Amino acid sequence: GENVEQHPSTLSVQEGDSAVIKCTYSDSASNYFPWYKQELGKRPQLIIDIRSNVGEKKDQRIAVTLNKTAKHFSLHITETQPEDSAVYFCAAGGTSYGKLTFGQGTILTVHP
Amino acid sequence: DTAVSQTPKYLVTQMGNDKSIKCEQNLGHDTMYWYKQDSKKFLKIMFSYNNKELIINETVPNRFSPKSPDKAHLNLHINSLELGDSAVYFCASSPSRAATQPQHFGDGTRLSIL
């Protein structure tokens, strides 16, 4: 089955800095890669996703890049703000297994 | 109007008891899921139903039994609760079983076993 590795497990940045979270996946048949943000005590919420026919996607301060050859994708957050502090999960899906496989999560802390 | 709603939000009970968690979605989605999130925050899929049919059944003790009376509802019954069952259980839904579209999560049920 699919295996998704996410790094780093924790990330601490100063307000205004950029943050990058990286994920690798194992199944080359995966073609859908969403990112979820989970604030403390809340539900995971989709913040951006990318499909395998696209190399990069942006939405204001967040962007995701995908390298299908190397089987890795990354989340980039620019001009971080304290409200960006949360756990971020990457996931891979679209194979015959019919499920999303999640990474282990990254705890992002943005210090004011 | 909540898209995916779970009840109860909190569940505190004794070891050995039986309990149920209910989930309903009003998005018109065909597929619903149960996830378990442990203390280390790892999100692990347990079950998935597509239009009332069980399509994913991960390695989960048979004390856990899902039921889907219709495609808008997915319930989870747990027998003989154990300490290790303490976790947050999330219900989610997506338009189809293909896992190529966003999944929408409920607010979670925090289960604590005393």
JSON list of C-alpha atoms in Angstrom, two decimals:
[
{"chain": "A", "resi": 1, "resn": "GLY", "atom": "CA", "xyz": [0.00, 0.00, 0.00]},
{"chain": "A", "resi": 2, "resn": "GLU", "atom": "CA", "xyz": [0.83, 3.69, -0.08]},
{"chain": "A", "resi": 3, "resn": "ASN", "atom": "CA", "xyz": [3.28, 5.09, 2.49]},
{"chain": "A", "resi": 4, "resn": "VAL", "atom": "CA", "xyz": [3.60, 8.85, 3.14]},
{"chain": "A", "resi": 5, "resn": "GLU", "atom": "CA", "xyz": [6.52, 10.31, 5.08]},
{"chain": "A", "resi": 6, "resn": "GLN", "atom": "CA", "xyz": [6.31, 13.91, 6.34]},
{"chain": "A", "resi": 7, "resn": "HIS", "atom": "CA", "xyz": [9.10, 16.13, 7.64]},
{"chain": "A", "resi": 8, "resn": "PRO", "atom": "CA", "xyz": [9.81, 17.90, 9.87]},
{"chain": "A", "resi": 9, "resn": "SER", "atom": "CA", "xyz": [7.66, 16.70, 12.76]},
{"chain": "A", "resi": 10, "resn": "THR", "atom": "CA", "xyz": [7.94, 20.12, 14.43]},
{"chain": "A", "resi": 11, "resn": "LEU", "atom": "CA", "xyz": [8.76, 23.52, 12.92]},
{"chain": "A", "resi": 12, "resn": "SER", "atom": "CA", "xyz": [9.23, 26.75, 14.78]},
{"chain": "A", "resi": 13, "resn": "VAL", "atom": "CA", "xyz": [9.48, 30.08, 12.91]},
{"chain": "A", "resi": 14, "resn": "GLN", "atom": "CA", "xyz": [9.29, 33.79, 13.62]},
{"chain": "A", "resi": 15, "resn": "GLU", "atom": "CA", "xyz": [6.32, 35.76, 12.40]},
{"chain": "A", "resi": 16, "resn": "GLY", "atom": "CA", "xyz": [6.95, 36.92, 8.84]},
{"chain": "A", "resi": 17, "resn": "ASP", "atom": "CA", "xyz": [9.31, 34.06, 8.00]},
{"chain": "A", "resi": 18, "resn": "SER", "atom": "CA", "xyz": [8.52, 31.32, 5.49]},
{"chain": "A", "resi": 19, "resn": "ALA", "atom": "CA", "xyz": [7.74, 27.72, 6.45]},
{"chain": "A", "resi": 20, "resn": "VAL", "atom": "CA", "xyz": [8.25, 24.64, 4.29]},
{"chain": "A", "resi": 21, "resn": "ILE", "atom": "CA", "xyz": [6.90, 21.15, 5.01]},
{"chain": "A", "resi": 22, "resn": "LYS", "atom": "CA", "xyz": [7.91, 18.21, 2.82]},
{"chain": "A", "resi": 23, "resn": "CYS", "atom": "CA", "xyz": [6.26, 14.87, 2.08]},
{"chain": "A", "resi": 24, "resn": "THR", "atom": "CA", "xyz": [7.32, 11.84, 0.10]},
{"chain": "A", "resi": 25, "resn": "TYR", "atom": "CA", "xyz": [5.07, 9.06, -1.14]},
{"chain": "A", "resi": 26, "resn": "SER", "atom": "CA", "xyz": [5.76, 5.55, -2.34]},
{"chain": "A", "resi": 27, "resn": "ASP", "atom": "CA", "xyz": [3.02, 4.63, -4.84]},
{"chain": "A", "resi": 28, "resn": "SER", "atom": "CA", "xyz": [3.59, 6.19, -8.26]},
{"chain": "A", "resi": 29, "resn": "ALA", "atom": "CA", "xyz": [-0.12, 5.64, -9.02]},
{"chain": "A", "resi": 30, "resn": "SER", "atom": "CA", "xyz": [-1.10, 8.32, -6.46]},
{"chain": "A", "resi": 31, "resn": "ASN", "atom": "CA", "xyz": [-2.44, 11.37, -8.26]},
{"chain": "A", "resi": 32, "resn": "TYR", "atom": "CA", "xyz": [-4.14, 13.54, -5.63]},
{"chain": "A", "resi": 33, "resn": "PHE", "atom": "CA", "xyz": [-2.26, 15.37, -2.85]},
{"chain": "A", "resi": 34, "resn": "PRO", "atom": "CA", "xyz": [-4.23, 17.45, -0.33]},
{"chain": "A", "resi": 35, "resn": "TRP", "atom": "CA", "xyz": [-2.93, 19.39, 2.65]},
{"chain": "A", "resi": 36, "resn": "TYR", "atom": "CA", "xyz": [-4.95, 19.75, 5.84]},
{"chain": "A", "resi": 37, "resn": "LYS", "atom": "CA", "xyz": [-4.59, 22.19, 8.73]},
{"chain": "A", "resi": 38, "resn": "GLN", "atom": "CA", "xyz": [-5.74, 21.14, 12.19]},
{"chain": "A", "resi": 39, "resn": "GLU", "atom": "CA", "xyz": [-5.92, 23.76, 14.91]},
{"chain": "A", "resi": 40, "resn": "LEU", "atom": "CA", "xyz": [-5.85, 22.64, 18.54]},
{"chain": "A", "resi": 41, "resn": "GLY", "atom": "CA", "xyz": [-9.05, 20.80, 19.43]},
{"chain": "A", "resi": 42, "resn": "LYS", "atom": "CA", "xyz": [-10.53, 21.30, 15.98]},
{"chain": "A", "resi": 43, "resn": "ARG", "atom": "CA", "xyz": [-11.15, 19.18, 12.90]},
{"chain": "A", "resi": 44, "resn": "PRO", "atom": "CA", "xyz": [-8.69, 18.85, 9.99]},
{"chain": "A", "resi": 45, "resn": "GLN", "atom": "CA", "xyz": [-9.57, 21.33, 7.26]},
{"chain": "A", "resi": 46, "resn": "LEU", "atom": "CA", "xyz": [-8.42, 21.27, 3.66]},
{"chain": "A", "resi": 47, "resn": "ILE", "atom": "CA", "xyz": [-6.24, 24.28, 2.85]},
{"chain": "A", "resi": 48, "resn": "ILE", "atom": "CA", "xyz": [-4.92, 23.40, -0.59]},
{"chain": "A", "resi": 49, "resn": "ASP", "atom": "CA", "xyz": [-4.64, 20.40, -2.89]},
{"chain": "A", "resi": 50, "resn": "ILE", "atom": "CA", "xyz": [-2.82, 19.51, -6.08]},
{"chain": "A", "resi": 51, "resn": "ARG", "atom": "CA", "xyz": [-3.30, 16.89, -8.76]},
{"chain": "A", "resi": 52, "resn": "SER", "atom": "CA", "xyz": [-0.59, 15.06, -10.62]},
{"chain": "A", "resi": 53, "resn": "ASN", "atom": "CA", "xyz": [-1.07, 16.97, -13.88]},
{"chain": "A", "resi": 54, "resn": "VAL", "atom": "CA", "xyz": [0.02, 20.20, -12.16]},
{"chain": "A", "resi": 55, "resn": "GLY", "atom": "CA", "xyz": [3.47, 21.06, -10.81]},
{"chain": "A", "resi": 56, "resn": "GLU", "atom": "CA", "xyz": [2.57, 24.00, -8.59]},
{"chain": "A", "resi": 57, "resn": "LYS", "atom": "CA", "xyz": [-0.51, 25.67, -7.15]},
{"chain": "A", "resi": 58, "resn": "LYS", "atom": "CA", "xyz": [-0.82, 28.91, -5.16]},
{"chain": "A", "resi": 59, "resn": "ASP", "atom": "CA", "xyz": [-3.51, 30.39, -2.98]},
{"chain": "A", "resi": 60, "resn": "GLN", "atom": "CA", "xyz": [-2.49, 33.72, -1.43]},
{"chain": "A", "resi": 61, "resn": "ARG", "atom": "CA", "xyz": [0.25, 32.94, 1.12]},
{"chain": "A", "resi": 62, "resn": "ILE", "atom": "CA", "xyz": [0.26, 29.18, 0.62]},
{"chain": "A", "resi": 63, "resn": "ALA", "atom": "CA", "xyz": [1.62, 27.17, -2.27]},
{"chain": "A", "resi": 64, "resn": "VAL", "atom": "CA", "xyz": [2.15, 23.50, -2.98]},
{"chain": "A", "resi": 65, "resn": "THR", "atom": "CA", "xyz": [4.73, 22.01, -5.36]},
{"chain": "A", "resi": 66, "resn": "LEU", "atom": "CA", "xyz": [4.76, 18.46, -6.72]},
{"chain": "A", "resi": 67, "resn": "ASN", "atom": "CA", "xyz": [7.64, 16.50, -8.20]},
{"chain": "A", "resi": 68, "resn": "LYS", "atom": "CA", "xyz": [6.15, 13.29, -9.60]},
{"chain": "A", "resi": 69, "resn": "THR", "atom": "CA", "xyz": [9.49, 11.90, -10.72]},
{"chain": "A", "resi": 70, "resn": "ALA", "atom": "CA", "xyz": [10.97, 12.14, -7.25]},
{"chain": "A", "resi": 71, "resn": "LYS", "atom": "CA", "xyz": [7.59, 11.34, -5.61]},
{"chain": "A", "resi": 72, "resn": "HIS", "atom": "CA", "xyz": [7.61, 14.30, -3.28]},
{"chain": "A", "resi": 73, "resn": "PHE", "atom": "CA", "xyz": [5.47, 17.35, -2.65]},
{"chain": "A", "resi": 74, "resn": "SER", "atom": "CA", "xyz": [5.86, 20.36, -0.40]},
{"chain": "A", "resi": 75, "resn": "LEU", "atom": "CA", "xyz": [3.77, 23.01, 1.33]},
{"chain": "A", "resi": 76, "resn": "HIS", "atom": "CA", "xyz": [5.13, 26.55, 1.39]},
{"chain": "A", "resi": 77, "resn": "ILE", "atom": "CA", "xyz": [3.69, 29.22, 3.67]},
{"chain": "A", "resi": 78, "resn": "THR", "atom": "CA", "xyz": [5.05, 32.74, 3.21]},
{"chain": "A", "resi": 79, "resn": "GLU", "atom": "CA", "xyz": [4.79, 35.69, 5.61]},
{"chain": "A", "resi": 80, "resn": "THR", "atom": "CA", "xyz": [3.71, 33.43, 8.45]},
{"chain": "A", "resi": 81, "resn": "GLN", "atom": "CA", "xyz": [1.35, 34.74, 11.11]},
{"chain": "A", "resi": 82, "resn": "PRO", "atom": "CA", "xyz": [0.63, 33.44, 14.63]},
{"chain": "A", "resi": 83, "resn": "GLU", "atom": "CA", "xyz": [-2.74, 32.15, 13.41]},
{"chain": "A", "resi": 84, "resn": "ASP", "atom": "CA", "xyz": [-0.87, 29.79, 11.06]},
{"chain": "A", "resi": 85, "resn": "SER", "atom": "CA", "xyz": [0.19, 27.82, 14.17]},
{"chain": "A", "resi": 86, "resn": "ALA", "atom": "CA", "xyz": [-1.41, 24.37, 13.87]},
{"chain": "A", "resi": 87, "resn": "VAL", "atom": "CA", "xyz": [-0.71, 20.78, 12.88]},
{"chain": "A", "resi": 88, "resn": "TYR", "atom": "CA", "xyz": [-0.38, 20.33, 9.12]},
{"chain": "A", "resi": 89, "resn": "PHE", "atom": "CA", "xyz": [-1.00, 16.99, 7.41]},
{"chain": "A", "resi": 90, "resn": "CYS", "atom": "CA", "xyz": [-0.12, 15.98, 3.89]},
{"chain": "A", "resi": 91, "resn": "ALA", "atom": "CA", "xyz": [-1.92, 13.08, 2.20]},
{"chain": "A", "resi": 92, "resn": "ALA", "atom": "CA", "xyz": [-1.78, 11.05, -0.99]},
{"chain": "A", "resi": 93, "resn": "GLY", "atom": "CA", "xyz": [-4.71, 9.42, -2.77]},
{"chain": "A", "resi": 94, "resn": "GLY", "atom": "CA", "xyz": [-6.14, 8.26, -6.05]},
{"chain": "A", "resi": 95, "resn": "THR", "atom": "CA", "xyz": [-4.80, 4.72, -6.18]},
{"chain": "A", "resi": 96, "resn": "SER", "atom": "CA", "xyz": [-6.93, 1.62, -6.43]},
{"chain": "A", "resi": 97, "resn": "TYR", "atom": "CA", "xyz": [-6.98, 1.41, -2.62]},
{"chain": "A", "resi": 98, "resn": "GLY", "atom": "CA", "xyz": [-9.59, 4.16, -2.61]},
{"chain": "A", "resi": 99, "resn": "LYS", "atom": "CA", "xyz": [-8.27, 5.93, 0.46]},
{"chain": "A", "resi": 100, "resn": "LEU", "atom": "CA", "xyz": [-6.15, 8.89, 1.47]},
{"chain": "A", "resi": 101, "resn": "THR", "atom": "CA", "xyz": [-2.92, 8.00, 3.23]},
{"chain": "A", "resi": 102, "resn": "PHE", "atom": "CA", "xyz": [-1.87, 10.73, 5.66]},
{"chain": "A", "resi": 103, "resn": "GLY", "atom": "CA", "xyz": [1.58, 11.80, 6.72]},
{"chain": "A", "resi": 104, "resn": "GLN", "atom": "CA", "xyz": [2.49, 11.90, 10.40]},
{"chain": "A", "resi": 105, "resn": "GLY", "atom": "CA", "xyz": [1.80, 15.62, 10.75]},
{"chain": "A", "resi": 106, "resn": "THR", "atom": "CA", "xyz": [3.97, 18.71, 11.37]},
{"chain": "A", "resi": 107, "resn": "ILE", "atom": "CA", "xyz": [3.41, 20.94, 14.39]},
{"chain": "A", "resi": 108, "resn": "LEU", "atom": "CA", "xyz": [4.03, 24.48, 13.15]},
{"chain": "A", "resi": 109, "resn": "THR", "atom": "CA", "xyz": [4.54, 27.21, 15.74]},
{"chain": "A", "resi": 110, "resn": "VAL", "atom": "CA", "xyz": [4.77, 30.83, 14.62]},
{"chain": "A", "resi": 111, "resn": "HIS", "atom": "CA", "xyz": [6.24, 33.11, 17.28]},
{"chain": "A", "resi": 112, "resn": "PRO", "atom": "CA", "xyz": [5.07, 36.74, 17.32]},
{"chain": "B", "resi": 1, "resn": "ASP", "atom": "CA", "xyz": [-25.45, 24.51, 8.80]},
{"chain": "B", "resi": 2, "resn": "THR", "atom": "CA", "xyz": [-22.82, 21.89, 9.73]},
{"chain": "B", "resi": 3, "resn": "ALA", "atom": "CA", "xyz": [-21.79, 19.74, 6.76]},
{"chain": "B", "resi": 4, "resn": "VAL", "atom": "CA", "xyz": [-20.53, 16.70, 8.71]},
{"chain": "B", "resi": 5, "resn": "SER", "atom": "CA", "xyz": [-21.89, 16.41, 12.24]},
{"chain": "B", "resi": 6, "resn": "GLN", "atom": "CA", "xyz": [-20.91, 13.89, 14.88]},
{"chain": "B", "resi": 7, "resn": "THR", "atom": "CA", "xyz": [-22.47, 13.08, 18.22]},
{"chain": "B", "resi": 8, "resn": "PRO", "atom": "CA", "xyz": [-21.51, 13.05, 20.97]},
{"chain": "B", "resi": 9, "resn": "LYS", "atom": "CA", "xyz": [-18.61, 15.52, 21.06]},
{"chain": "B", "resi": 10, "resn": "TYR", "atom": "CA", "xyz": [-17.25, 14.01, 24.26]},
{"chain": "B", "resi": 11, "resn": "LEU", "atom": "CA", "xyz": [-17.64, 10.49, 25.61]},
{"chain": "B", "resi": 12, "resn": "VAL", "atom": "CA", "xyz": [-16.26, 9.46, 28.98]},
{"chain": "B", "resi": 13, "resn": "THR", "atom": "CA", "xyz": [-16.93, 5.89, 30.03]},
{"chain": "B", "resi": 14, "resn": "GLN", "atom": "CA", "xyz": [-15.60, 2.92, 31.94]},
{"chain": "B", "resi": 15, "resn": "MET", "atom": "CA", "xyz": [-13.52, 0.08, 30.55]},
{"chain": "B", "resi": 16, "resn": "GLY", "atom": "CA", "xyz": [-15.68, -2.81, 29.37]},
{"chain": "B", "resi": 17, "resn": "ASN", "atom": "CA", "xyz": [-18.67, -0.68, 28.39]},
{"chain": "B", "resi": 18, "resn": "ASP", "atom": "CA", "xyz": [-20.25, -0.52, 24.91]},
{"chain": "B", "resi": 19, "resn": "LYS", "atom": "CA", "xyz": [-20.74, 2.83, 23.21]},
{"chain": "B", "resi": 20, "resn": "SER", "atom": "CA", "xyz": [-21.82, 4.29, 19.87]},
{"chain": "B", "resi": 21, "resn": "ILE", "atom": "CA", "xyz": [-20.86, 7.39, 17.89]},
{"chain": "B", "resi": 22, "resn": "LYS", "atom": "CA", "xyz": [-23.14, 8.78, 15.19]},
{"chain": "B", "resi": 23, "resn": "CYS", "atom": "CA", "xyz": [-22.28, 10.74, 12.06]},
{"chain": "B", "resi": 24, "resn": "GLU", "atom": "CA", "xyz": [-24.42, 12.51, 9.50]},
{"chain": "B", "resi": 25, "resn": "GLN", "atom": "CA", "xyz": [-23.47, 14.48, 6.40]},
{"chain": "B", "resi": 26, "resn": "ASN", "atom": "CA", "xyz": [-25.70, 16.84, 4.42]},
{"chain": "B", "resi": 27, "resn": "LEU", "atom": "CA", "xyz": [-23.33, 17.31, 1.48]},
{"chain": "B", "resi": 28, "resn": "GLY", "atom": "CA", "xyz": [-24.90, 14.64, -0.71]},
{"chain": "B", "resi": 29, "resn": "HIS", "atom": "CA", "xyz": [-21.62, 12.70, -0.73]},
{"chain": "B", "resi": 30, "resn": "ASP", "atom": "CA", "xyz": [-21.49, 9.00, -1.58]},
{"chain": "B", "resi": 31, "resn": "THR", "atom": "CA", "xyz": [-18.56, 8.03, 0.64]},
{"chain": "B", "resi": 32, "resn": "MET", "atom": "CA", "xyz": [-18.06, 8.27, 4.39]},
{"chain": "B", "resi": 33, "resn": "TYR", "atom": "CA", "xyz": [-15.11, 7.37, 6.62]},
{"chain": "B", "resi": 34, "resn": "TRP", "atom": "CA", "xyz": [-14.11, 6.78, 10.22]},
{"chain": "B", "resi": 35, "resn": "TYR", "atom": "CA", "xyz": [-10.64, 7.87, 11.34]},
{"chain": "B", "resi": 36, "resn": "LYS", "atom": "CA", "xyz": [-8.91, 7.42, 14.68]},
{"chain": "B", "resi": 37, "resn": "GLN", "atom": "CA", "xyz": [-6.50, 10.13, 15.88]},
{"chain": "B", "resi": 38, "resn": "ASP", "atom": "CA", "xyz": [-4.32, 9.06, 18.77]},
{"chain": "B", "resi": 39, "resn": "SER", "atom": "CA", "xyz": [-2.39, 11.19, 21.25]},
{"chain": "B", "resi": 40, "resn": "LYS", "atom": "CA", "xyz": [0.47, 11.57, 18.76]},
{"chain": "B", "resi": 41, "resn": "LYS", "atom": "CA", "xyz": [-2.01, 13.16, 16.30]},
{"chain": "B", "resi": 42, "resn": "PHE", "atom": "CA", "xyz": [-1.61, 10.42, 13.69]},
{"chain": "B", "resi": 43, "resn": "LEU", "atom": "CA", "xyz": [-4.76, 10.13, 11.52]},
{"chain": "B", "resi": 44, "resn": "LYS", "atom": "CA", "xyz": [-5.47, 6.48, 10.79]},
{"chain": "B", "resi": 45, "resn": "ILE", "atom": "CA", "xyz": [-8.34, 5.34, 8.62]},
{"chain": "B", "resi": 46, "resn": "MET", "atom": "CA", "xyz": [-10.52, 2.64, 10.12]},
{"chain": "B", "resi": 47, "resn": "PHE", "atom": "CA", "xyz": [-13.48, 2.13, 7.77]},
{"chain": "B", "resi": 48, "resn": "SER", "atom": "CA", "xyz": [-15.04, 3.53, 4.64]},
{"chain": "B", "resi": 49, "resn": "TYR", "atom": "CA", "xyz": [-18.53, 3.11, 3.21]},
{"chain": "B", "resi": 50, "resn": "ASN", "atom": "CA", "xyz": [-19.65, 3.98, -0.28]},
{"chain": "B", "resi": 51, "resn": "ASN", "atom": "CA", "xyz": [-23.41, 4.25, -0.69]},
{"chain": "B", "resi": 52, "resn": "LYS", "atom": "CA", "xyz": [-23.98, 1.93, 2.29]},
{"chain": "B", "resi": 53, "resn": "GLU", "atom": "CA", "xyz": [-21.41, -0.62, 1.10]},
{"chain": "B", "resi": 54, "resn": "LEU", "atom": "CA", "xyz": [-18.28, -1.30, 3.18]},
{"chain": "B", "resi": 55, "resn": "ILE", "atom": "CA", "xyz": [-15.26, -0.67, 0.94]},
{"chain": "B", "resi": 56, "resn": "ILE", "atom": "CA", "xyz": [-12.37, -0.18, 3.36]},
{"chain": "B", "resi": 57, "resn": "ASN", "atom": "CA", "xyz": [-11.88, -2.21, 6.50]},
{"chain": "B", "resi": 58, "resn": "GLU", "atom": "CA", "xyz": [-8.43, -1.63, 7.93]},
{"chain": "B", "resi": 59, "resn": "THR", "atom": "CA", "xyz": [-6.86, -3.82, 10.60]},
{"chain": "B", "resi": 60, "resn": "VAL", "atom": "CA", "xyz": [-9.23, -2.89, 13.38]},
{"chain": "B", "resi": 61, "resn": "PRO", "atom": "CA", "xyz": [-10.30, -5.11, 16.30]},
{"chain": "B", "resi": 62, "resn": "ASN", "atom": "CA", "xyz": [-13.70, -6.69, 15.64]},
{"chain": "B", "resi": 63, "resn": "ARG", "atom": "CA", "xyz": [-14.96, -4.89, 18.74]},
{"chain": "B", "resi": 64, "resn": "PHE", "atom": "CA", "xyz": [-15.45, -1.99, 16.34]},
{"chain": "B", "resi": 65, "resn": "SER", "atom": "CA", "xyz": [-18.48, -2.33, 14.08]},
{"chain": "B", "resi": 66, "resn": "PRO", "atom": "CA", "xyz": [-19.56, 0.36, 11.63]},
{"chain": "B", "resi": 67, "resn": "LYS", "atom": "CA", "xyz": [-23.08, 0.63, 10.26]},
{"chain": "B", "resi": 68, "resn": "SER", "atom": "CA", "xyz": [-24.44, 2.76, 7.44]},
{"chain": "B", "resi": 69, "resn": "PRO", "atom": "CA", "xyz": [-28.25, 2.84, 7.30]},
{"chain": "B", "resi": 70, "resn": "ASP", "atom": "CA", "xyz": [-28.12, 5.18, 4.30]},
{"chain": "B", "resi": 71, "resn": "LYS", "atom": "CA", "xyz": [-25.44, 7.11, 2.46]},
{"chain": "B", "resi": 72, "resn": "ALA", "atom": "CA", "xyz": [-25.87, 10.18, 4.65]},
{"chain": "B", "resi": 73, "resn": "HIS", "atom": "CA", "xyz": [-25.25, 8.34, 7.93]},
{"chain": "B", "resi": 74, "resn": "LEU", "atom": "CA", "xyz": [-22.37, 6.30, 9.29]},
{"chain": "B", "resi": 75, "resn": "ASN", "atom": "CA", "xyz": [-22.31, 5.08, 12.88]},
{"chain": "B", "resi": 76, "resn": "LEU", "atom": "CA", "xyz": [-19.58, 3.37, 14.87]},
{"chain": "B", "resi": 77, "resn": "HIS", "atom": "CA", "xyz": [-20.32, 0.93, 17.68]},
{"chain": "B", "resi": 78, "resn": "ILE", "atom": "CA", "xyz": [-17.55, -0.15, 20.02]},
{"chain": "B", "resi": 79, "resn": "ASN", "atom": "CA", "xyz": [-17.92, -3.16, 22.31]},
{"chain": "B", "resi": 80, "resn": "SER", "atom": "CA", "xyz": [-15.94, -3.92, 25.47]},
{"chain": "B", "resi": 81, "resn": "LEU", "atom": "CA", "xyz": [-14.06, -0.63, 25.50]},
{"chain": "B", "resi": 82, "resn": "GLU", "atom": "CA", "xyz": [-10.35, -0.79, 26.40]},
{"chain": "B", "resi": 83, "resn": "LEU", "atom": "CA", "xyz": [-7.93, 1.87, 27.65]},
{"chain": "B", "resi": 84, "resn": "GLY", "atom": "CA", "xyz": [-6.20, 1.91, 24.25]},
{"chain": "B", "resi": 85, "resn": "ASP", "atom": "CA", "xyz": [-9.44, 3.00, 22.59]},
{"chain": "B", "resi": 86, "resn": "SER", "atom": "CA", "xyz": [-9.02, 6.46, 24.11]},
{"chain": "B", "resi": 87, "resn": "ALA", "atom": "CA", "xyz": [-8.61, 8.80, 21.13]},
{"chain": "B", "resi": 88, "resn": "VAL", "atom": "CA", "xyz": [-10.44, 11.32, 18.99]},
{"chain": "B", "resi": 89, "resn": "TYR", "atom": "CA", "xyz": [-12.63, 9.66, 16.35]},
{"chain": "B", "resi": 90, "resn": "PHE", "atom": "CA", "xyz": [-13.34, 11.68, 13.22]},
{"chain": "B", "resi": 91, "resn": "CYS", "atom": "CA", "xyz": [-16.03, 11.05, 10.66]},
{"chain": "B", "resi": 92, "resn": "ALA", "atom": "CA", "xyz": [-15.45, 12.36, 7.15]},
{"chain": "B", "resi": 93, "resn": "SER", "atom": "CA", "xyz": [-17.18, 12.33, 3.78]},
{"chain": "B", "resi": 94, "resn": "SER", "atom": "CA", "xyz": [-16.20, 12.79, 0.16]},
{"chain": "B", "resi": 95, "resn": "PRO", "atom": "CA", "xyz": [-18.09, 12.93, -3.13]},
{"chain": "B", "resi": 96, "resn": "SER", "atom": "CA", "xyz": [-16.86, 9.54, -4.34]},
{"chain": "B", "resi": 97, "resn": "ARG", "atom": "CA", "xyz": [-14.79, 6.52, -3.32]},
{"chain": "B", "resi": 98, "resn": "ALA", "atom": "CA", "xyz": [-11.92, 7.41, -5.63]},
{"chain": "B", "resi": 99, "resn": "ALA", "atom": "CA", "xyz": [-9.96, 9.41, -2.99]},
{"chain": "B", "resi": 100, "resn": "THR", "atom": "CA", "xyz": [-9.22, 12.07, -5.58]},
{"chain": "B", "resi": 101, "resn": "GLN", "atom": "CA", "xyz": [-11.44, 14.73, -4.05]},
{"chain": "B", "resi": 102, "resn": "PRO", "atom": "CA", "xyz": [-11.36, 16.59, -0.73]},
{"chain": "B", "resi": 103, "resn": "GLN", "atom": "CA", "xyz": [-12.61, 14.87, 2.36]},
{"chain": "B", "resi": 104, "resn": "HIS", "atom": "CA", "xyz": [-14.72, 16.93, 4.77]},
{"chain": "B", "resi": 105, "resn": "PHE", "atom": "CA", "xyz": [-14.26, 16.13, 8.44]},
{"chain": "B", "resi": 106, "resn": "GLY", "atom": "CA", "xyz": [-16.65, 16.34, 11.35]},
{"chain": "B", "resi": 107, "resn": "ASP", "atom": "CA", "xyz": [-15.64, 18.03, 14.62]},
{"chain": "B", "resi": 108, "resn": "GLY", "atom": "CA", "xyz": [-14.58, 14.72, 16.18]},
{"chain": "B", "resi": 109, "resn": "THR", "atom": "CA", "xyz": [-15.66, 12.68, 19.20]},
{"chain": "B", "resi": 110, "resn": "ARG", "atom": "CA", "xyz": [-13.17, 12.64, 22.07]},
{"chain": "B", "resi": 111, "resn": "LEU", "atom": "CA", "xyz": [-13.43, 9.22, 23.73]},
{"chain": "B", "resi": 112, "resn": "SER", "atom": "CA", "xyz": [-11.88, 8.82, 27.17]},
{"chain": "B", "resi": 113, "resn": "ILE", "atom": "CA", "xyz": [-11.81, 5.43, 28.88]},
{"chain": "B", "resi": 114, "resn": "LEU", "atom": "CA", "xyz": [-11.47, 5.44, 32.66]}
]
